[in-house]
XYZ file of C-alpha atoms in Angstrom:
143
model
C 0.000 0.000 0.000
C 1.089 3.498 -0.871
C 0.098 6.192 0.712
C 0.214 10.091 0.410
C 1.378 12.362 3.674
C -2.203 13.088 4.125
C -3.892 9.302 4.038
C -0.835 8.727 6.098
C -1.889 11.472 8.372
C -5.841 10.555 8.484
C -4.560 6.904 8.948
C -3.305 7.822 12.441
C -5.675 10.278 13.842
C -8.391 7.535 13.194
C -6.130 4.513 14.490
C -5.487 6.665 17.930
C -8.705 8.072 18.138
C -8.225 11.790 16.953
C -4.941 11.855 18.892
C -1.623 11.537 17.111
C 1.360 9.436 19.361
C 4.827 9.985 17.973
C 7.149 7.865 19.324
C 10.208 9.651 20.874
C 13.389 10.758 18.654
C 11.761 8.211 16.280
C 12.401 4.789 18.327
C 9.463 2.455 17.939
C 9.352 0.245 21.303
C 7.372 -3.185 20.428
C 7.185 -5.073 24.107
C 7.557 -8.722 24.138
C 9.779 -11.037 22.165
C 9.297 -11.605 18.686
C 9.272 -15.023 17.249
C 12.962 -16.581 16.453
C 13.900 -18.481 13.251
C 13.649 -21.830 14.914
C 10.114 -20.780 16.038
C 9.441 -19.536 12.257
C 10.431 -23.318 11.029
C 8.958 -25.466 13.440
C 5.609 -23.293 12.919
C 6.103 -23.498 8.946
C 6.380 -27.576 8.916
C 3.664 -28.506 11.221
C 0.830 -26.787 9.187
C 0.711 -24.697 5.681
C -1.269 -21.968 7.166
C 1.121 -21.438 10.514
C 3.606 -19.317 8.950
C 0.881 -17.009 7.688
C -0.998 -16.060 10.627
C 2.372 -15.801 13.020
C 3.280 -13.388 10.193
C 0.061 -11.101 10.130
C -0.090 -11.434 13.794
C 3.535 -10.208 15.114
C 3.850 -7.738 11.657
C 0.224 -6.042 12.638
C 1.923 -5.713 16.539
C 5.153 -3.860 15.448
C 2.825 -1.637 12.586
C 0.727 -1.043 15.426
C 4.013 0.219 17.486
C 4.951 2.486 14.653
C 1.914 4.443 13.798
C 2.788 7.759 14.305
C 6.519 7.594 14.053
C 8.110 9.659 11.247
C 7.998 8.370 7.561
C 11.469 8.584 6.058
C 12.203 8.393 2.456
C 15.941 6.226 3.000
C 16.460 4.964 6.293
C 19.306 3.699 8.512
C 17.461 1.331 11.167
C 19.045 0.121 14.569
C 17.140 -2.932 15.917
C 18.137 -3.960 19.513
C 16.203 -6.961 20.582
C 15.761 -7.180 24.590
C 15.123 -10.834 25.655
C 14.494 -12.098 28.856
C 17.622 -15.136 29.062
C 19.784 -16.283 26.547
C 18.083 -19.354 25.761
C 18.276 -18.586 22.037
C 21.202 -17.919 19.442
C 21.550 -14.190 18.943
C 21.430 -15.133 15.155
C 17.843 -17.205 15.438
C 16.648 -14.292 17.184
C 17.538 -11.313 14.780
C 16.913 -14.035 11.846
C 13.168 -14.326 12.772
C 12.680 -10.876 13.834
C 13.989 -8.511 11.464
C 11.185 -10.072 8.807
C 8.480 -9.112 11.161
C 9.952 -5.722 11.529
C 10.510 -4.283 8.512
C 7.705 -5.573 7.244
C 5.861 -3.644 10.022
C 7.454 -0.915 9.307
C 6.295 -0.759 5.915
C 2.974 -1.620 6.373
C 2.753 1.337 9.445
C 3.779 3.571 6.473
C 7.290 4.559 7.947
C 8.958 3.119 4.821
C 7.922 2.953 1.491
C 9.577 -0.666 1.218
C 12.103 -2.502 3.033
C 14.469 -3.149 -0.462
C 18.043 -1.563 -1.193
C 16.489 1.908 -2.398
C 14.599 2.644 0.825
C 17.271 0.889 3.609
C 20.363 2.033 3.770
C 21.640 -0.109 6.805
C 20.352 -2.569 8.906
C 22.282 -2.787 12.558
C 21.186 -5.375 14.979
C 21.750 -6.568 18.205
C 20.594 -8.420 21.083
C 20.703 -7.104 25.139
C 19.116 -8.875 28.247
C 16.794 -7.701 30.086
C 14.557 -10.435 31.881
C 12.160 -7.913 33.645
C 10.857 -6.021 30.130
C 11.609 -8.469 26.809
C 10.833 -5.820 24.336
C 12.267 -4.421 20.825
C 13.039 -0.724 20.251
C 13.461 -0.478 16.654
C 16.059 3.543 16.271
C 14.981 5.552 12.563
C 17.386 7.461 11.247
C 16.496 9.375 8.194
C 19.643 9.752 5.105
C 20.608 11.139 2.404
């Protein structure tokens, strides 16, 4: 979907009820853990349709995190993902969750697409913190 600054606009006063949030210095917080690869493949082999609703679901809750935050045209994105142990491989867990979170981002309207033209750098990494799993997701618009 591609939208103008102004269906963008109307988009969030009706999503928030009139009000518009903007998330501070453009850092989208989305609490909880997101799903990591293993998670994603387990989920995709037991049953066709498993993959598709664990991807609507967790890509609705970080576009739902992002409405309001700025739209940039090229972007460089920091993702730090906070998890609550370190049960699972730093690599399963940006693996699975970057998908979720750029497509979330594009779907909130904060990037036009998550390809080469509209990303200009990706930077991830994972942090515990067992008392609030969450991931803040740092927009930085460029050149």
């Amino acid at each position: 979907m591609r939208w103008t600054e102004d269906e963008y606009q109307e988009y969030i006063q009706k999503r928030q009820g009139g009000k518009v949030y903007k998330p501070k210095n453009n850092i989208i917080t989305v609490y909880g853990e997101l799903p990591d690869l293993n998670t994603i493949i387990d989920q995709s082999k037991s049953h066709w349709a498993n993959y598709s609703k664990m991807k609507k679901t967790y890509t609705s809750r970080v576009a739902q995190a992002a409405i309001g935050a700025k739209r940039v045209k090229k972007a460089d994105i920091d993702i730090t993902y906070y998890c609550k142990n370190r049960r699972k491989d730093p690599d399963n867990i940006i693996g699975g969750g970057n998908k979720f979170v750029l497509d979330g981002l594009v779907k909130a309207g904060v990037i036009e697409n998550d390809g080469w033209r509209h990303v200009n750098s990706l930077n991830c990494r994972c942090r515990l913190d067992k008392d609030n799993p969450r991931v803040e997701i740092r927009i930085r618009e460029t050149g």
